Short mmCIF file of C-alpha atoms in Angstrom, two decimals:
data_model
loop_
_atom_site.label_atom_id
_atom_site.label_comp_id
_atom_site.label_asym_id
_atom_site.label_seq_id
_atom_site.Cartn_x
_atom_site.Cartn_y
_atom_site.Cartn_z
CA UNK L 1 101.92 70.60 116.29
CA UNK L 2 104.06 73.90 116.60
CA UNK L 3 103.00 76.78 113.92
CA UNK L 4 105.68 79.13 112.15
CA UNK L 5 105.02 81.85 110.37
CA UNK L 6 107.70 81.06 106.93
CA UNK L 7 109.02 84.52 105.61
CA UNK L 8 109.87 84.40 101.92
CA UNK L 9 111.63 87.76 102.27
CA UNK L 10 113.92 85.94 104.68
CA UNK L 11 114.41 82.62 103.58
CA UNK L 12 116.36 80.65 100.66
CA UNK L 13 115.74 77.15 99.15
CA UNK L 14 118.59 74.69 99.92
CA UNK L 15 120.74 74.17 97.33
CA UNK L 16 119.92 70.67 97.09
CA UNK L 17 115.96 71.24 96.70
CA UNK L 18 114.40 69.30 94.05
CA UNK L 19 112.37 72.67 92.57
CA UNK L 20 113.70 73.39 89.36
CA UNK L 21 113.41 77.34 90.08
CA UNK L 22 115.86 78.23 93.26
CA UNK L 23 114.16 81.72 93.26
CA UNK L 24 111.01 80.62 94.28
CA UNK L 25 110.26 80.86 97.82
CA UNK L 26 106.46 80.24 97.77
CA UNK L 27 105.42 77.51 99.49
CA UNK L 28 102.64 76.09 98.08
CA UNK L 29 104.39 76.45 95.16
CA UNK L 30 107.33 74.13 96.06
CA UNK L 31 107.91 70.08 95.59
CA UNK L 32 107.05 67.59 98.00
CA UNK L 33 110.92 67.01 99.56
CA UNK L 34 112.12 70.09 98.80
CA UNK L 35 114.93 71.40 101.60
CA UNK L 36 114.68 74.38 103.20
CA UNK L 37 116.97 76.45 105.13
CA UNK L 38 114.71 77.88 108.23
CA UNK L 39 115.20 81.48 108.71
CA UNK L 40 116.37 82.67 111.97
CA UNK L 41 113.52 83.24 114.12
CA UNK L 42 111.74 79.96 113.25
CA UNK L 43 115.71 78.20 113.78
CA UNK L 44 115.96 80.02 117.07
CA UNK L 45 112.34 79.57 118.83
CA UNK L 46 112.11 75.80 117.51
CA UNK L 47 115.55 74.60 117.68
CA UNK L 48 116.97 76.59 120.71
CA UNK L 49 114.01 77.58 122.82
CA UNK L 50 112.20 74.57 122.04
CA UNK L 51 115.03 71.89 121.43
CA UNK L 52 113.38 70.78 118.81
CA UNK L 53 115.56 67.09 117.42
CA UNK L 54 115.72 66.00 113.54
CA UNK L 55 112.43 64.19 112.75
CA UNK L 56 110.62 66.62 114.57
CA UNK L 57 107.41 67.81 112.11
CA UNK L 58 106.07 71.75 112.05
CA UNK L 59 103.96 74.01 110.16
CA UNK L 60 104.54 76.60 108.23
CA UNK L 61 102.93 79.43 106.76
CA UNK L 62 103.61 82.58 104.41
CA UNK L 63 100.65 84.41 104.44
CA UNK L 64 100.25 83.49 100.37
CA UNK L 65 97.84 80.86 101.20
CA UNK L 66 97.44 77.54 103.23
CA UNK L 67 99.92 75.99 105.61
CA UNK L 68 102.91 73.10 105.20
CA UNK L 69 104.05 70.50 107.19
CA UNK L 70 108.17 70.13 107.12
CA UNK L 71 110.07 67.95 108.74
CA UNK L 72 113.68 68.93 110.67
CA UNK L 73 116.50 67.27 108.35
CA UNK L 74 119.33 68.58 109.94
CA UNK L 75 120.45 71.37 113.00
CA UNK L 76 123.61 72.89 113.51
CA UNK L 77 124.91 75.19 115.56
CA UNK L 78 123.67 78.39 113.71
CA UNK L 79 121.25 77.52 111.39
CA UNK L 80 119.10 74.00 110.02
CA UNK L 81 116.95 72.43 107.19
CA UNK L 82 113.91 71.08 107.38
CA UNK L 83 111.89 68.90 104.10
CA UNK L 84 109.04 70.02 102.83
CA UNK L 85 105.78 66.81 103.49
CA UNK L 86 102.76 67.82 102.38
CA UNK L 87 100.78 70.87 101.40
CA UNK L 88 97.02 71.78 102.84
CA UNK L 89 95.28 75.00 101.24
CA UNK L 90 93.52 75.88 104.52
CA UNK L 91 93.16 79.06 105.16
CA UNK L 92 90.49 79.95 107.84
CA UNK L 93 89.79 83.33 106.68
CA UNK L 94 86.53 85.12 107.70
CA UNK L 95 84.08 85.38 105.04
CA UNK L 96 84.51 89.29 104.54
CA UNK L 97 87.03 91.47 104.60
CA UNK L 98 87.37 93.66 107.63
CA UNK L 99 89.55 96.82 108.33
CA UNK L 100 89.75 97.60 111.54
CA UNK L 101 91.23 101.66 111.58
CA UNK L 102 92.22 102.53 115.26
CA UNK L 103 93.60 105.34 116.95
CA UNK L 104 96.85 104.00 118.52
CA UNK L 105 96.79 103.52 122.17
CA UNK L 106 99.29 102.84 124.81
CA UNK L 107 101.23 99.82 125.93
CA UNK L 108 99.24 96.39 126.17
CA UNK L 109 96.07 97.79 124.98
CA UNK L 110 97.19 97.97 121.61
CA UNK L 111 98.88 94.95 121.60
CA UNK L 112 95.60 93.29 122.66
CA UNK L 113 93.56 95.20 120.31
CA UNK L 114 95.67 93.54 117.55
CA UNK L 115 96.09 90.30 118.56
CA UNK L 116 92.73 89.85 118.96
CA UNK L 117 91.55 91.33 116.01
CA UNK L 118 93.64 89.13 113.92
CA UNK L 119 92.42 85.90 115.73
CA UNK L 120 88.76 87.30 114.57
CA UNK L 121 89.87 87.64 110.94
CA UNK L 122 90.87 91.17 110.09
CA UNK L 123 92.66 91.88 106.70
CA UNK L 124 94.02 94.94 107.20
CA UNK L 125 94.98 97.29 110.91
CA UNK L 126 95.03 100.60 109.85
CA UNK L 127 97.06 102.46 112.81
CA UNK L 128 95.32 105.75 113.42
CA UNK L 129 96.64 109.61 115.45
CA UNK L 130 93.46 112.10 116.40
CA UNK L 131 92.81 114.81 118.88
CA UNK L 132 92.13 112.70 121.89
CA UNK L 133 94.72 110.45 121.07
CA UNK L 134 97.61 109.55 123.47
CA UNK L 135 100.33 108.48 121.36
CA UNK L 136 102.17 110.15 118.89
CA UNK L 137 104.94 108.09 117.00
CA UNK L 138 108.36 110.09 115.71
CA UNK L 139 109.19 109.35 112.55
CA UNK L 140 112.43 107.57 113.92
CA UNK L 141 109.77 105.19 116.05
CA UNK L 142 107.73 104.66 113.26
CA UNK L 143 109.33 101.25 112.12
CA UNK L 144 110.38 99.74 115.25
CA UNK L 145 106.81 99.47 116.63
CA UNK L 146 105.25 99.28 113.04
CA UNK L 147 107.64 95.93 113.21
CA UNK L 148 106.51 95.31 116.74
CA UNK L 149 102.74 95.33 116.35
CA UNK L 150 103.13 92.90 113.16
CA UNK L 151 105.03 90.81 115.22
CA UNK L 152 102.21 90.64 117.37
CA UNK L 153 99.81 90.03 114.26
CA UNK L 154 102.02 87.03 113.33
CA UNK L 155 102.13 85.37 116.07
CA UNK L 156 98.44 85.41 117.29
CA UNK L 157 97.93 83.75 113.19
CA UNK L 158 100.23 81.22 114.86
CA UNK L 159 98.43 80.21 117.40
CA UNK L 160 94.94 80.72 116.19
CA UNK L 161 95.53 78.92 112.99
CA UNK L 162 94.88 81.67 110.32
CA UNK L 163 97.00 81.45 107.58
CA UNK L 164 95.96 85.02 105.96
CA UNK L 165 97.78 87.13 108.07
CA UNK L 166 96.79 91.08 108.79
CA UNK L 167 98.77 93.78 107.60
CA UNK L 168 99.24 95.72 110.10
CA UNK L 169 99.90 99.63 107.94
CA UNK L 170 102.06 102.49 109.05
CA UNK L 171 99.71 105.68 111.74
CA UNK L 172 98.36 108.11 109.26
CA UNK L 173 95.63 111.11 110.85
CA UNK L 174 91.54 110.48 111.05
CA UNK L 175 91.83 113.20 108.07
CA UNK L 176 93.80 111.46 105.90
CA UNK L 177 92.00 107.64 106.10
CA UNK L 178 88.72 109.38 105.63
CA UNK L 179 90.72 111.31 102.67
CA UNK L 180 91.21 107.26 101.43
CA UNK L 181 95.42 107.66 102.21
CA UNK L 182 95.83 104.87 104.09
CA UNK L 183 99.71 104.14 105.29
CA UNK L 184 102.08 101.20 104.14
CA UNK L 185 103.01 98.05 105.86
CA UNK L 186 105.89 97.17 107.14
CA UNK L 187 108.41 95.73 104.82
CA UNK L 188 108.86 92.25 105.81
CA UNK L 189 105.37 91.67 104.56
CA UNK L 190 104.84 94.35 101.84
CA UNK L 191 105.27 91.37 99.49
CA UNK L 192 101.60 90.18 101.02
CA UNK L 193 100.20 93.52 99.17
CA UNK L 194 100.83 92.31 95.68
CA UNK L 195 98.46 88.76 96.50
CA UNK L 196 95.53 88.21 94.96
CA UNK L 197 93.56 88.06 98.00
CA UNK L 198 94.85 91.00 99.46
CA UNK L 199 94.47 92.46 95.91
CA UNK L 200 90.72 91.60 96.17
CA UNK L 201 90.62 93.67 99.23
CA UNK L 202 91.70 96.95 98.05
CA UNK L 203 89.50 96.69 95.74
CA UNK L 204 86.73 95.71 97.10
CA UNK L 205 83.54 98.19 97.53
CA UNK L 206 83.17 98.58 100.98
CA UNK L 207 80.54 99.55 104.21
CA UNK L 208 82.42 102.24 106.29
CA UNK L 209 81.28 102.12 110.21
CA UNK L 210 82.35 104.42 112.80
CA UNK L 211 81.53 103.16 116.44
CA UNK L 212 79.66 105.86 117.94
CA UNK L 213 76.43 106.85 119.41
CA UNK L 214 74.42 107.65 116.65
CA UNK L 215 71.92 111.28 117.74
CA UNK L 216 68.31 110.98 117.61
CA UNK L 217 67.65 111.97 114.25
CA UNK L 218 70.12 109.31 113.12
CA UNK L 219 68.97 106.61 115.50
CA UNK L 220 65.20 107.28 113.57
CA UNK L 221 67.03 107.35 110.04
CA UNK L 222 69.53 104.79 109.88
CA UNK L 223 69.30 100.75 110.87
CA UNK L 224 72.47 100.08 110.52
CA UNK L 225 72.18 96.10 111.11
CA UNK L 226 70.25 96.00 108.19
CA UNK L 227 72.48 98.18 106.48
CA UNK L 228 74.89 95.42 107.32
CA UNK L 229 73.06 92.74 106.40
CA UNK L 230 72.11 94.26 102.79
CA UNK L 231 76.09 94.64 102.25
CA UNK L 232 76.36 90.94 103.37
CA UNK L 233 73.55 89.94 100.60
CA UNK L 234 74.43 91.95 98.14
CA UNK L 235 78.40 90.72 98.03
CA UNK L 236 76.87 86.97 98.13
CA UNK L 237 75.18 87.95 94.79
CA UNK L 238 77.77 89.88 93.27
CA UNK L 239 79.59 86.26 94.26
CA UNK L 240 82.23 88.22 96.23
CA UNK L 241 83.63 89.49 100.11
CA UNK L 242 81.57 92.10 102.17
CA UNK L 243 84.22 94.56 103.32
CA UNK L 244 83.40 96.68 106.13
CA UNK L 245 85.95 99.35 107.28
CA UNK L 246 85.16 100.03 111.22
CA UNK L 247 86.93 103.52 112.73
CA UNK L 248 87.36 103.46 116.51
CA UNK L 249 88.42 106.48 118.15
CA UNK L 250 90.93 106.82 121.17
CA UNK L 251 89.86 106.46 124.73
CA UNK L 252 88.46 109.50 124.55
CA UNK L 253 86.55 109.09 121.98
CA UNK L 254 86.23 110.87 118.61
CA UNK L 255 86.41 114.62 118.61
CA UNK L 256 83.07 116.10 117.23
CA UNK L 257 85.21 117.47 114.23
CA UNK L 258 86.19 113.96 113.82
CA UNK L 259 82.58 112.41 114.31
CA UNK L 260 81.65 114.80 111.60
CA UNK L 261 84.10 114.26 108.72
CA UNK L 262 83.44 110.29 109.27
CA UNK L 263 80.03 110.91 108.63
CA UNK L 264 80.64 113.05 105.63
CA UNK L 265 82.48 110.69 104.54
CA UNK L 266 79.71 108.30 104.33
CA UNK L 267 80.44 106.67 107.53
CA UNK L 268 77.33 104.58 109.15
CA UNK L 269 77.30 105.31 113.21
CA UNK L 270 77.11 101.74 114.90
CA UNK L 271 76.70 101.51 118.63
CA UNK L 272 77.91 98.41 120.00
CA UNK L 273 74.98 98.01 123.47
CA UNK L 274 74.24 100.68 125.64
CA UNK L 275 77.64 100.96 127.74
CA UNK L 276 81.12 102.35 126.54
CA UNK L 277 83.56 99.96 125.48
CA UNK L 278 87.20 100.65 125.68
CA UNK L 279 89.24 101.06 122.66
CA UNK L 280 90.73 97.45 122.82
CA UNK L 281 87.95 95.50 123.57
CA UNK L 282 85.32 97.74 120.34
CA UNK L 283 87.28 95.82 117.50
CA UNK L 284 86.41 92.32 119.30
CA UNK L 285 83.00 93.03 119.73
CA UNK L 286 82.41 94.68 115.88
CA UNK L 287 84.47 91.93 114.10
CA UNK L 288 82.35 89.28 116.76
CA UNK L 289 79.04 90.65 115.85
CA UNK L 290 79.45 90.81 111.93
CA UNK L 291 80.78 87.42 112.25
CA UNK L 292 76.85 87.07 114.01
CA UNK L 293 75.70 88.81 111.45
CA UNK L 294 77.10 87.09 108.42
CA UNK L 295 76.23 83.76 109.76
CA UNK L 296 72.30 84.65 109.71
CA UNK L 297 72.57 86.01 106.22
#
């Protein structure tokens, strides 16, 4: 069965819906048989690319929580409505929070880098500029691929079946993240910010990892597994999420300026094996392994 992701921002009950409040757009919230009108992208990709006919069952998600199943009740030639069936509160979210903060890279690496870090359960993608970095957005940029790379967020939830999307937030410096000023999301989905879960996030203690090659005197002072693991425990006792927030440099790597404010900053160094992973294929690997990792706990 097809998956959409359903954008309150965008969309509007029918005026014939059932649900006493026409202002709500919240899905889970809505009556079984409620109409809605599909917004454009989900009307274009599943009733023009995909000739979809009446009868014809999807689901939908908005990122609030859990998924629906609606049913096409009517196409024409520039718009449709489909009824809402049935409600599931599946989400398929990771059991800890993860923010993956990444130096922005070029062309298909990033868009790998976030596609596949959303399919392994981030919560947040904190775009990142430093000295080795390649690419430097204008602020007249900014938007377009801030737009682009949640895009690219969305539709790997689509496929994969999470139902929590990422937000995906605006480039700020290495300097400013480890100053805690992290940037904004893009607007479609600033609504997402204001959720309880994402909520839970922000305000979550977290376990800040920089993927690096610790020196000697750190590899003999830190064990940063069980550092990992103790964060793990100590969240299941507290009867809440780990969050970790991983920084991963630029192909380059970081600067040694860089290295150093991390780790006054109270960053753990984590190396990931004994070879040199490439920018877009560290997240997979980290989020992988504390998925290991919180498994055993």
């Amino acid at each position: 069965m097809r998956r959409f992701f359903f954008n309150p921002n965008l969309a509007q009950l029918s005026s014939d819906s059932s649900n006493s409040n026409p202002t709500l757009t919240r899905l889970s919230q809505l009556a079984i048989g409620s109409l809605l009108n599909l917004t454009d992208d989900i009307y274009h990709h599943w009733c023009r690319v995909l000739r979809a006919k009446v009868g014809e069952q999807s689901l939908v998600f908005d990122g609030l929580g859990g998924q629906s199943i609606i049913e096409l009740e009517s196409i024409d030639k520039k718009s449709a409505q489909a009824r809402i069936i049935s409600h599931d509160t599946i989400d398929n979210r990771s059991n800890f929070h993860s923010t993956i903060a990444i130096v922005m890279s070029r062309g298909d690496r990033m868009d790998y880098a976030i596609q596949k870090s959303t399919e392994l359960g981030a919560t947040t993608i904190q775009l990142l500029t430093s000295q080795h970095g390649e690419v430097r957005l204008k602020a007249n940029q900014v938007d377009k691929k801030l737009n682009h790379w949640q895009q690219v967020a969305l539709s790997a939830c689509e496929q994969c079946g999470l139902n929590r999307p990422p937000l995906v937030m605006s480039p700020v410096s290495i300097e400013q993240w480890l100053q805690q000023q992290g940037g904004e999301p893009h607007n479609d989905v600033s609504y997402l910010v204001n959720d309880a879960y994402y909520q839970q996030y922000f305000n979550q203690p977290t376990l800040p990892l920089v993927l690096a090659v610790p020196n000697q005197q750190e590899k003999q002072q830190l064990d940063i597994n069980a550092s990992i693991k103790q964060h793990f425990t100590q969240a299941v006792q507290t009867q809440s999420k780990p969050r970790f927030d991983i920084l991963i440099g630029a192909e380059g790597g970081l600067s040694e300026s860089e290295y150093l404010q991390a780790r006054d900053s109270n960053y753990l160094p984590w190396q990931l094996g004994n070879r040199v992973l490439r920018t877009e294929t560290a997240p997979v690997v980290a989020l992988a392994t504390l998925m290991h990792i919180g498994d055993t706990v």
